Structures are given as C-alpha cells and as structure tokens.
mmCIF file with all atom_site columns, C-alpha atoms and ligand atoms in Angstrom:
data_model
loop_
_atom_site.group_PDB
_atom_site.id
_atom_site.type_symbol
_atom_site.label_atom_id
_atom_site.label_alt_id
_atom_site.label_comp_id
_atom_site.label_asym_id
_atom_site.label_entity_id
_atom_site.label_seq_id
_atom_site.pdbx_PDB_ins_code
_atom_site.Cartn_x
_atom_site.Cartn_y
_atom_site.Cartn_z
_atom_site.occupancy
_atom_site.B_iso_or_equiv
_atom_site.pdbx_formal_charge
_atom_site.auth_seq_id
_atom_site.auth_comp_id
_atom_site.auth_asym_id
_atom_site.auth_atom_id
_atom_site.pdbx_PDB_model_num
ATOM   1   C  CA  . UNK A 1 1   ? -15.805 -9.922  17.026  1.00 73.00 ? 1   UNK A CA  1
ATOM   2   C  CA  . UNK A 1 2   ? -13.788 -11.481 14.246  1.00 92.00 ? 2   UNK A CA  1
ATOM   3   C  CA  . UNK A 1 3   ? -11.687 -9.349  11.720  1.00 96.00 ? 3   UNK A CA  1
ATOM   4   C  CA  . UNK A 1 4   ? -11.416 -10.149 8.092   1.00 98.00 ? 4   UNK A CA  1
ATOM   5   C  CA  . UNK A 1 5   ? -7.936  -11.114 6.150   1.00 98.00 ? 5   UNK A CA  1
ATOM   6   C  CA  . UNK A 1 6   ? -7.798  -11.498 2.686   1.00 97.00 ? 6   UNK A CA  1
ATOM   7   C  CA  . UNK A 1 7   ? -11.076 -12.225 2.886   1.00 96.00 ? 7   UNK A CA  1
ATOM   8   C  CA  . UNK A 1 8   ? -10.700 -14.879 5.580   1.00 97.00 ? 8   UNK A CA  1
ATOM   9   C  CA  . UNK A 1 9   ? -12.394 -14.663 9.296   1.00 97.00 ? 9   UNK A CA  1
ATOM   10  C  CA  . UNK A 1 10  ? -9.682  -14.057 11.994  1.00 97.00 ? 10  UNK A CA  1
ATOM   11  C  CA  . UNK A 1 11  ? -10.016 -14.042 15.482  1.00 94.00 ? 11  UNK A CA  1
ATOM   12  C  CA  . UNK A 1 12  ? -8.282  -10.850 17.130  1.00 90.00 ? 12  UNK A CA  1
ATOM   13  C  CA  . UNK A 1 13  ? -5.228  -11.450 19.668  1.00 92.00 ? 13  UNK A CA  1
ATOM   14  C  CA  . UNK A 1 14  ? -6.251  -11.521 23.201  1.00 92.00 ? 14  UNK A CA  1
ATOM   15  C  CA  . UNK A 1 15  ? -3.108  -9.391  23.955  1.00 95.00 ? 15  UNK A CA  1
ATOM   16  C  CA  . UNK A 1 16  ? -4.208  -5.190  22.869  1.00 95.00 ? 16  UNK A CA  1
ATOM   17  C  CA  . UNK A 1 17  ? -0.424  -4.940  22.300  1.00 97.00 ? 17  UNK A CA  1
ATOM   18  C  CA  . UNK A 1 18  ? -0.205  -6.628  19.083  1.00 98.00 ? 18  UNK A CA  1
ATOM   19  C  CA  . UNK A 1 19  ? 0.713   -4.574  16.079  1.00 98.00 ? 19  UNK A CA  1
ATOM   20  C  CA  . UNK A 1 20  ? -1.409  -5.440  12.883  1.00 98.00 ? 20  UNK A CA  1
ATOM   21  C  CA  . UNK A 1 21  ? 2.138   -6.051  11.122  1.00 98.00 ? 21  UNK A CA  1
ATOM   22  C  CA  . UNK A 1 22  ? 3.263   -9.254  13.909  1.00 98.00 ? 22  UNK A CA  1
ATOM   23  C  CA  . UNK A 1 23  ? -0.106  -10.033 14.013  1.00 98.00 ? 23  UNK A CA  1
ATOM   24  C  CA  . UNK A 1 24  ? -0.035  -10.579 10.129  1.00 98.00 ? 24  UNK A CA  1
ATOM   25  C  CA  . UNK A 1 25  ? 4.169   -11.552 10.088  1.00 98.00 ? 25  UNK A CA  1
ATOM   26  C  CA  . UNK A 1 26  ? 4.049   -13.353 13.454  1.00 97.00 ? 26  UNK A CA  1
ATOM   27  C  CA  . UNK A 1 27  ? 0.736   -15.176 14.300  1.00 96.00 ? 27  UNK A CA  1
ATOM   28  C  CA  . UNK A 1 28  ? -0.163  -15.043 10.640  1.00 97.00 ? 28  UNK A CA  1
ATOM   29  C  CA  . UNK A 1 29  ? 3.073   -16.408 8.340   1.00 98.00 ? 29  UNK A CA  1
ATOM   30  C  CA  . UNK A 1 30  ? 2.105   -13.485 6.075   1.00 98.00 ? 30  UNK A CA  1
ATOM   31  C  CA  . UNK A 1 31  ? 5.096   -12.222 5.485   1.00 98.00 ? 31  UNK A CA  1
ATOM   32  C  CA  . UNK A 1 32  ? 4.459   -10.377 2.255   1.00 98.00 ? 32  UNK A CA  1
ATOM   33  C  CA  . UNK A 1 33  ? 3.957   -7.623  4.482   1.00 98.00 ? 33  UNK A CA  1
ATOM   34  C  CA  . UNK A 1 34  ? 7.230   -6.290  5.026   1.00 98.00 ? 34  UNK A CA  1
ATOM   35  C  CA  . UNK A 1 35  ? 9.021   -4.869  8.652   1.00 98.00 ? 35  UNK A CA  1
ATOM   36  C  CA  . UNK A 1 36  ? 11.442  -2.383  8.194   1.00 98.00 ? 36  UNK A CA  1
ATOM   37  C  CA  . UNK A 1 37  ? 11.883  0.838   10.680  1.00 98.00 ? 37  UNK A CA  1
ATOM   38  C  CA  . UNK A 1 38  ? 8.727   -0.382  12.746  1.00 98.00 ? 38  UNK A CA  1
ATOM   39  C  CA  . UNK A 1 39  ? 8.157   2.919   13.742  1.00 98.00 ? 39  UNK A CA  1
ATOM   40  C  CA  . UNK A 1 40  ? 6.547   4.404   10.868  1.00 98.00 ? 40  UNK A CA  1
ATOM   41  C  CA  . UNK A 1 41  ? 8.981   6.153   9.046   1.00 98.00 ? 41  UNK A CA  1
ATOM   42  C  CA  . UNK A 1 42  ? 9.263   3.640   5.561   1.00 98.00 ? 42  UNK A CA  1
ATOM   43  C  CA  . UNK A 1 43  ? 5.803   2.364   4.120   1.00 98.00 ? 43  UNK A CA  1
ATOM   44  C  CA  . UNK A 1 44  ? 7.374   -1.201  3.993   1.00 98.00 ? 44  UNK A CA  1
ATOM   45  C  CA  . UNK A 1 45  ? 4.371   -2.321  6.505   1.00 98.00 ? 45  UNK A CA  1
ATOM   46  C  CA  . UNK A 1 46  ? 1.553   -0.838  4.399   1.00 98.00 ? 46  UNK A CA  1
ATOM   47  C  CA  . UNK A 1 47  ? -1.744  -2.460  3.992   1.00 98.00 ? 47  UNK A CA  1
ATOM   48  C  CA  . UNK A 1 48  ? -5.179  -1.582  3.069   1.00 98.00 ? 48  UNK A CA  1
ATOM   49  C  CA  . UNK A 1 49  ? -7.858  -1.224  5.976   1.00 98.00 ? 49  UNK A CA  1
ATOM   50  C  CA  . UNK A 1 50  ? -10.883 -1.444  4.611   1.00 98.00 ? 50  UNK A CA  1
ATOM   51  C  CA  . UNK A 1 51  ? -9.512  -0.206  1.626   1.00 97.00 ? 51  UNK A CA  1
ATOM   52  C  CA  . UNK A 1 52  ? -7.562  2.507   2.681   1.00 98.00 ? 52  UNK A CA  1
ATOM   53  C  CA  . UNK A 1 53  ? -3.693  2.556   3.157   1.00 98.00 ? 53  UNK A CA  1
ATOM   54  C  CA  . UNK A 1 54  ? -2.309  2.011   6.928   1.00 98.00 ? 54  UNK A CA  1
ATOM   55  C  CA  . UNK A 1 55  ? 1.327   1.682   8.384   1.00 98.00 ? 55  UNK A CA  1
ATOM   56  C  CA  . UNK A 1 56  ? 0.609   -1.872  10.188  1.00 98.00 ? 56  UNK A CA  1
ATOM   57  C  CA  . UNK A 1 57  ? 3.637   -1.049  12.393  1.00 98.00 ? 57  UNK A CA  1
ATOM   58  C  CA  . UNK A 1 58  ? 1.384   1.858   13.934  1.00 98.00 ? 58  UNK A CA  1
ATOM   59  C  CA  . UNK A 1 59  ? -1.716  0.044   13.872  1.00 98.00 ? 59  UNK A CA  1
ATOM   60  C  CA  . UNK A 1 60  ? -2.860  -2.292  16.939  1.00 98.00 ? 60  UNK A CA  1
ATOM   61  C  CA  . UNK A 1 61  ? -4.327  -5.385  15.871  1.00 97.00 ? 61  UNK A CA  1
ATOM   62  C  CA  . UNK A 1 62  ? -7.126  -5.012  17.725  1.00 96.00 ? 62  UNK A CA  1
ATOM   63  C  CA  . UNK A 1 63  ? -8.058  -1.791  15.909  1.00 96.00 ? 63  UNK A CA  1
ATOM   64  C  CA  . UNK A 1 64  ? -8.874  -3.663  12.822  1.00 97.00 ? 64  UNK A CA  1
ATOM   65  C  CA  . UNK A 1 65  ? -11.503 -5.880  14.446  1.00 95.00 ? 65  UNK A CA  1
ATOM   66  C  CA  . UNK A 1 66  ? -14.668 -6.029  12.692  1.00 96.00 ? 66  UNK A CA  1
ATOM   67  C  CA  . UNK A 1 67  ? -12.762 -4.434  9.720   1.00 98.00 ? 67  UNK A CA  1
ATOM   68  C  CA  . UNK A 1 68  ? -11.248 -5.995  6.509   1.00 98.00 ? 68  UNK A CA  1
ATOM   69  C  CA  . UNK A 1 69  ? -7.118  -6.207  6.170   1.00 98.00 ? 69  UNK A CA  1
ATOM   70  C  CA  . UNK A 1 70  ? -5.881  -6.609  2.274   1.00 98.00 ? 70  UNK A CA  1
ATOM   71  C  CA  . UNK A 1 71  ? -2.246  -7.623  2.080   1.00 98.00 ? 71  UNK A CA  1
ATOM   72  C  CA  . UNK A 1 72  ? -0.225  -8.027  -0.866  1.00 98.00 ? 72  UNK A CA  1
ATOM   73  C  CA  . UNK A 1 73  ? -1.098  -11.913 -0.547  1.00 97.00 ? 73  UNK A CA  1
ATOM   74  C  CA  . UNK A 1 74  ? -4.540  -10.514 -0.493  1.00 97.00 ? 74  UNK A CA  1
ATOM   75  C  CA  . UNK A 1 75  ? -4.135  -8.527  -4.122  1.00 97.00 ? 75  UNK A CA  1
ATOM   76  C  CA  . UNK A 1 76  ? -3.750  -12.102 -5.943  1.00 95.00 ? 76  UNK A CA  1
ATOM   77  C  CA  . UNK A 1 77  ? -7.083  -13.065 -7.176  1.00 90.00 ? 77  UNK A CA  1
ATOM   78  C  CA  . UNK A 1 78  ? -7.056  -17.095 -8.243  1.00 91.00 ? 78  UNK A CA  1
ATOM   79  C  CA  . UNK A 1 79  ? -3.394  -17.116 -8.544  1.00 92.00 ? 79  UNK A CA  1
ATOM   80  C  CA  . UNK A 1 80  ? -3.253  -14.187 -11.218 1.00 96.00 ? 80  UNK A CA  1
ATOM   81  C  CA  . UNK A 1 81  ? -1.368  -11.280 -10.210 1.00 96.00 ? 81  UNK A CA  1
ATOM   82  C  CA  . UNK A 1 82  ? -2.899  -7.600  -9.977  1.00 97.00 ? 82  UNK A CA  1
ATOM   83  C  CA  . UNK A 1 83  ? -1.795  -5.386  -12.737 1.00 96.00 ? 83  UNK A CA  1
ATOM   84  C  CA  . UNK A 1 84  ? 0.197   -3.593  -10.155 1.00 97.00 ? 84  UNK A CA  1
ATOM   85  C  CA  . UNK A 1 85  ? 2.567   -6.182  -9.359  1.00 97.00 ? 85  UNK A CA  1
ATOM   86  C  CA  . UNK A 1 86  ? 2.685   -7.124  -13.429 1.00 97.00 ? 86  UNK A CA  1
ATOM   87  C  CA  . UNK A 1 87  ? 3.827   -3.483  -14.064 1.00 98.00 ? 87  UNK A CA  1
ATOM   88  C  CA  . UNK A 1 88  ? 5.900   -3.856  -11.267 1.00 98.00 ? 88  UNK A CA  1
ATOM   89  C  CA  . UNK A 1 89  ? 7.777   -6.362  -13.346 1.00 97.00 ? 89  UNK A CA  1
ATOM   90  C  CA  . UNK A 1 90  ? 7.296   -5.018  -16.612 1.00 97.00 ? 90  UNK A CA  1
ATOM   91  C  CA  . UNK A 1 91  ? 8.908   -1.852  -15.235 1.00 97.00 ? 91  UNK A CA  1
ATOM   92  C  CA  . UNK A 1 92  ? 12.037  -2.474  -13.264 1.00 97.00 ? 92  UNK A CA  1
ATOM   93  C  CA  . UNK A 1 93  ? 9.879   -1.475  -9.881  1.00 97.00 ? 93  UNK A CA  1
ATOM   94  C  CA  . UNK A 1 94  ? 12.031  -3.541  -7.550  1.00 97.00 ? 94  UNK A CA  1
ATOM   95  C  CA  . UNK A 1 95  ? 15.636  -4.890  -6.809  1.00 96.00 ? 95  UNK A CA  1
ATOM   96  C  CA  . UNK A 1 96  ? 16.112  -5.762  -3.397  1.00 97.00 ? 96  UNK A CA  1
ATOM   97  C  CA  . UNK A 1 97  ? 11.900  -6.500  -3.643  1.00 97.00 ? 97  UNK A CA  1
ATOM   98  C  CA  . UNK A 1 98  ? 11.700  -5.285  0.525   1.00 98.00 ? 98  UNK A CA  1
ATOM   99  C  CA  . UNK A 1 99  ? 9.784   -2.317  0.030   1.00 98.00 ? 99  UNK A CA  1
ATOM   100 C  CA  . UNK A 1 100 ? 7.549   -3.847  -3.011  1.00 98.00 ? 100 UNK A CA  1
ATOM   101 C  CA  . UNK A 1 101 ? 4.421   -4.966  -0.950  1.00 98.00 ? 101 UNK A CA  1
ATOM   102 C  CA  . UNK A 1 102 ? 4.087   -1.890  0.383   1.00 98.00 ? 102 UNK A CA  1
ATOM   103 C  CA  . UNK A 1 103 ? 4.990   0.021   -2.283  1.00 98.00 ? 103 UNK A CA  1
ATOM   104 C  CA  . UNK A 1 104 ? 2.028   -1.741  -4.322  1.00 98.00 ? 104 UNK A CA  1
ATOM   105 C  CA  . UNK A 1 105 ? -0.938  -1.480  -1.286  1.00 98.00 ? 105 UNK A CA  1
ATOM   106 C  CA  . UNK A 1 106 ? 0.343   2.013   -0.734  1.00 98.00 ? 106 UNK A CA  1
ATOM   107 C  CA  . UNK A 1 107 ? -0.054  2.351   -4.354  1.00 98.00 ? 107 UNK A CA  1
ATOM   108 C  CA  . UNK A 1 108 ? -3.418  0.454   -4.829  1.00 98.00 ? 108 UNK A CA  1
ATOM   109 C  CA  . UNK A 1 109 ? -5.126  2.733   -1.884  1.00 98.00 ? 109 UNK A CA  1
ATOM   110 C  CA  . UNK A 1 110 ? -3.389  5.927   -3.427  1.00 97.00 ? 110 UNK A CA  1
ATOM   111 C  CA  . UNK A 1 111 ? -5.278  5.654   -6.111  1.00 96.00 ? 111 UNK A CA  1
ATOM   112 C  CA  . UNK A 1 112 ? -8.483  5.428   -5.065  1.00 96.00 ? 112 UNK A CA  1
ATOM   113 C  CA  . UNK A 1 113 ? -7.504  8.527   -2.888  1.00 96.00 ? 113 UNK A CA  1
ATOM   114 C  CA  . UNK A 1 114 ? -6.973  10.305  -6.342  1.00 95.00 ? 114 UNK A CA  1
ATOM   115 C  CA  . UNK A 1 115 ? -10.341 8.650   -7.899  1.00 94.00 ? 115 UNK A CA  1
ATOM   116 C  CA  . UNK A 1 116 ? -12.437 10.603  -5.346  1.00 94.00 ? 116 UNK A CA  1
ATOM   117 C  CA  . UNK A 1 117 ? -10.363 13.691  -6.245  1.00 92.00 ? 117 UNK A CA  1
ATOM   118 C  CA  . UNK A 1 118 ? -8.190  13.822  -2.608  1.00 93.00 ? 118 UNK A CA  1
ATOM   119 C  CA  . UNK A 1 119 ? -5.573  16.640  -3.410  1.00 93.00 ? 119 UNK A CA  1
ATOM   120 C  CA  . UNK A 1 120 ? -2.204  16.314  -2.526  1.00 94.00 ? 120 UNK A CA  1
ATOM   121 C  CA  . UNK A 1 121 ? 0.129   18.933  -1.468  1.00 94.00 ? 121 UNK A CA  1
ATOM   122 C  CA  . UNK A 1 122 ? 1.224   19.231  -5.115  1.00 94.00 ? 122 UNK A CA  1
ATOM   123 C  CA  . UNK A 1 123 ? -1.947  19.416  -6.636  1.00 93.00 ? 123 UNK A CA  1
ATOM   124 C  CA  . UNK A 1 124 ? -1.560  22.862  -8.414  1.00 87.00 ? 124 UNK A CA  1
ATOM   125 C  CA  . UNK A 1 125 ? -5.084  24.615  -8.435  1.00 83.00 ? 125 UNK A CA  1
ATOM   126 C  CA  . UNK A 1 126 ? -8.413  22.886  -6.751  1.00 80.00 ? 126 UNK A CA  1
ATOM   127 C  CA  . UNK A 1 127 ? -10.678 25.122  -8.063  1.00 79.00 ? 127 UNK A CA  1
ATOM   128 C  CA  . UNK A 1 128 ? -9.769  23.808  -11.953 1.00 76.00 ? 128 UNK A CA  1
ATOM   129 C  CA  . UNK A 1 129 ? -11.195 20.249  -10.927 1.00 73.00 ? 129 UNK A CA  1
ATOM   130 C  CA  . UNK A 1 130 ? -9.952  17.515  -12.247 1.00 84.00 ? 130 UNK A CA  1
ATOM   131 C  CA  . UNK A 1 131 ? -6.576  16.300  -10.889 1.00 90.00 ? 131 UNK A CA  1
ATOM   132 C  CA  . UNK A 1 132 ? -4.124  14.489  -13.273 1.00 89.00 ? 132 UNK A CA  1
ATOM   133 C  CA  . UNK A 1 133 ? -2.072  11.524  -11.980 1.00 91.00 ? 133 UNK A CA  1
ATOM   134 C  CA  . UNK A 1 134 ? 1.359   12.914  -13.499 1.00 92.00 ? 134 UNK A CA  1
ATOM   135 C  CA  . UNK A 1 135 ? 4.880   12.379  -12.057 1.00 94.00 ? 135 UNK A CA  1
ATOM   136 C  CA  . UNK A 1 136 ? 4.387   15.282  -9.566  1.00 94.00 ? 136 UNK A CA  1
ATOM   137 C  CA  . UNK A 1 137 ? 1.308   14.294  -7.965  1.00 94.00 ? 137 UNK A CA  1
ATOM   138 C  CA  . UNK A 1 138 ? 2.948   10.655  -7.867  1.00 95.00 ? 138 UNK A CA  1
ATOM   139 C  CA  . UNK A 1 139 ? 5.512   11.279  -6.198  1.00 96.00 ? 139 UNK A CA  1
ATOM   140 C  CA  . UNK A 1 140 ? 4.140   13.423  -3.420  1.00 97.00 ? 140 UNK A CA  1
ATOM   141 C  CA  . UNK A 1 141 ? 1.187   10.935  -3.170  1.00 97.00 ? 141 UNK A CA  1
ATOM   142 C  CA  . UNK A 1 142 ? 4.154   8.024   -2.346  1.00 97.00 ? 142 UNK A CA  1
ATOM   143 C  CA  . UNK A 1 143 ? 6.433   9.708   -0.709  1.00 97.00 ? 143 UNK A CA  1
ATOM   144 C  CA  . UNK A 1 144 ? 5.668   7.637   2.558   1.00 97.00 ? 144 UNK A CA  1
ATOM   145 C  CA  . UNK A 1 145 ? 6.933   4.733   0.512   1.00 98.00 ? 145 UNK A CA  1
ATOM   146 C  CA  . UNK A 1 146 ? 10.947  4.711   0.666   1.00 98.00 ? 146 UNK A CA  1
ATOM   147 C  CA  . UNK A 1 147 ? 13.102  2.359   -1.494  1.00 98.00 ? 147 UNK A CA  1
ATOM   148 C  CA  . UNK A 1 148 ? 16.737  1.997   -0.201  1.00 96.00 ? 148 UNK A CA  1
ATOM   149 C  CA  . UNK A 1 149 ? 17.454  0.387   -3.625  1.00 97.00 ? 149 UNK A CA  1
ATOM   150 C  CA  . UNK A 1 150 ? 16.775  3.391   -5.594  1.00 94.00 ? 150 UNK A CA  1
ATOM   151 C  CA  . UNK A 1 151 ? 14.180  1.614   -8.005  1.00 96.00 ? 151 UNK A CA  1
ATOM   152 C  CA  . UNK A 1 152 ? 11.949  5.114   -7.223  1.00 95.00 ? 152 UNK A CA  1
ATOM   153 C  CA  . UNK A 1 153 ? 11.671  5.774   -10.833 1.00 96.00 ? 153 UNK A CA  1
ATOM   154 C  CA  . UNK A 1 154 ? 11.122  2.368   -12.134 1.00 97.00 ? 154 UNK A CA  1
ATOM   155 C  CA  . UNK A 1 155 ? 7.988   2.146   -9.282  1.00 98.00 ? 155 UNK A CA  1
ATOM   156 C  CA  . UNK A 1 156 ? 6.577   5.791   -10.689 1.00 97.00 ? 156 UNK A CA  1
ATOM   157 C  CA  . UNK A 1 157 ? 6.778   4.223   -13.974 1.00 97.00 ? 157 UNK A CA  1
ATOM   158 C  CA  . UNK A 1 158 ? 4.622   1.376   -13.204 1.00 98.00 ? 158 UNK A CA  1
ATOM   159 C  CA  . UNK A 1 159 ? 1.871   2.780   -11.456 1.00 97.00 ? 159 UNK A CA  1
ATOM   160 C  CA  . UNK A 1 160 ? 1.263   5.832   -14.659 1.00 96.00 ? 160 UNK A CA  1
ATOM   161 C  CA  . UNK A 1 161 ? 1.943   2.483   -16.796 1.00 95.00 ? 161 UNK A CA  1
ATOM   162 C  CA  . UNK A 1 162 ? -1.121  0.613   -14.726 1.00 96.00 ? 162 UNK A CA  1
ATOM   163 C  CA  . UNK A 1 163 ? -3.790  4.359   -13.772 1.00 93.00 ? 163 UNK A CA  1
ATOM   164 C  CA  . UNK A 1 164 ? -2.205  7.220   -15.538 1.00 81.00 ? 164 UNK A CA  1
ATOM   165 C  CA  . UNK A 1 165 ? -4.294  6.658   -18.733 1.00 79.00 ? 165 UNK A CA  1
ATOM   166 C  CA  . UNK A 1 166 ? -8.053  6.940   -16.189 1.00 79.00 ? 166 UNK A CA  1
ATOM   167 C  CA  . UNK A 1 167 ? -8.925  10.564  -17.300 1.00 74.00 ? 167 UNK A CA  1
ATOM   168 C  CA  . UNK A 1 168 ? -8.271  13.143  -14.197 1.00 74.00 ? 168 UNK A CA  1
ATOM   169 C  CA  . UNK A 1 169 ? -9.996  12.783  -10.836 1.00 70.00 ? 169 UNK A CA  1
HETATM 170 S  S1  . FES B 2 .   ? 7.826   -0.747  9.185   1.00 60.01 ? 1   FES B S1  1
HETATM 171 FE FE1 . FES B 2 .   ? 6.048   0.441   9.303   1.00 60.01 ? 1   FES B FE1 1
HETATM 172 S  S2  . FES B 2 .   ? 6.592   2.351   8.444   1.00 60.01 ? 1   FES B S2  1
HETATM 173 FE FE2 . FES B 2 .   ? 8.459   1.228   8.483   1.00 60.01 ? 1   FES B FE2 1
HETATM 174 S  S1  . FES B 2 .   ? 13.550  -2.640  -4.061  1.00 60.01 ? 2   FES B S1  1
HETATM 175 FE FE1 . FES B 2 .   ? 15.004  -2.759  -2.447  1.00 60.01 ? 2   FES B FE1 1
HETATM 176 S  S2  . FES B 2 .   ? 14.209  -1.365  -0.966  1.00 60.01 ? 2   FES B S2  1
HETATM 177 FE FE2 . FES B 2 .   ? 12.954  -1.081  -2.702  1.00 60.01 ? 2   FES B FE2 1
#
C-alpha cells in the first residue's frame, strides 16, 4: 500500500507510531505543515485527508495509507498560489505566519463542509435551508484554528473575501 502526498506516491513508515505531522515535517522536509501543541489543541498541524480537514498531530501515519494527504505545499498549483493564501495577503491574515498553513487547509476543507450544507453549532435554524457563510458561522466553523498573534480578524476577512460571495449552502 502506498499513500498519496500532494499528489505524489509515498511509501508508509514501517514504524505504526509515526504521526502524519513527523511523517510529513520529519521524513518528509514538508514543513509547511506547522507543529505547535502536538496534542491537538491549536489547528497549526491541519491538513486535508482526502479532502477533509485532520489534526496531523492526532493522526498516525499509517492511517492515511491508501488515502490522499493535501498540505499547504500541496494547495500551490504550477507555482500560482490558491486564492486562499492570496487573500491571506491581501488581508492582513498573518504576522508571526505559524498558524497560516493550517489556518488555510482548515479553511479550504471548512468550506466544502459548508458547500454540502454541514451546520455548525451557530447555524441559527436548519429547517430554513440554506446556510450563509457570515462572520458567525466563520468563526465557530474555525474555532479549532488558534492564532497567538491575534491576526483572527484579518484571517475571517480573507476567507468571506475568497467564499462569502457563493450563494448559501
Ligand atoms: S499541533 Fe496539532 S493541534 Fe496543535
Ligand atoms: S500569525 Fe502568528 S500565530 Fe497566527
């Protein structure tokens, strides 16, 4: 069995104890991905598992075999950057720029949460249909994603800047 990353064929460690994160930071030199707590309390180690968002610190490597990893390498298609990480720019989303990979996958698998129409704690009434992407539903929907600089509103403002005009889930 071989696991895909960033679209690449990768063999799986031999040792089950491997997290995904020092299998991608360690083994890997991908470094984008970020360690912070390592326990799963700050998003900084989030990456998309076949498309959906995963803390890497709390996933074993071996648990993606078979499977396809994105990292924020992974989100730069012939050397253009994703929209994303140009609003990230655009709109003050970073300082430090720690938490920013993960911020952005988190972000990038949030939303297609919201495009099947996933509620969120937040999400006011489910039987109206259609859920809006506003500053509300944002925020709960990142609030795995922690920022020690503070740059939480400039990262809210870039992802509305980059989805919030898609009409409601
Ligand atoms: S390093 Fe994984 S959640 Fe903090
Ligand atoms: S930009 Fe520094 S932790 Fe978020």
């Amino acid at each position: 069995m071989t696991m895909t990353i960033n679209g690449a064929p990768v063999a799986p460690p031999t040792d089950p104890r491997v997290s995904l994160l020092d299998l991608l930071r360690e083994r890997l030199q991908l470094t984008g991905t970020k360690k912070g707590c390592n326990q799963g309390a700050c998003g900084a180690c989030t990456v998309l598992l076949d498309g959906e968002r995963v803390l890497s610190c709390l996933t074993l490597a071996v648990q993606a075999d078979g499977r396809s990893v994105t990292t924020i390498e992974g989100l730069v298609v012939e050397g253009a950057m994703h929209p994303l990480q140009e609003a990230f720019i655009e709109h003050d989303g970073f300082q430090c720029g720690y938490c920013t990979p993960g911020q952005i996958c988190s972000a990038v698998g949030m939303v297609e949460e919201w495009r099947r129409g996933s509620p969120s704690h937040v999400t006011p009434d489910l039987a109206q249909g259609g859920i809006a992407l506003d500053r509300d539903e944002l925020r709960e929907r990142m609030s795995g994603n922690l920022c020690r600089c503070g740059a939480h509103n400039g990262i809210v403002d870039a992802i509305l800047a980059t989805y919030a005009k898609e009409p409601a889930a």
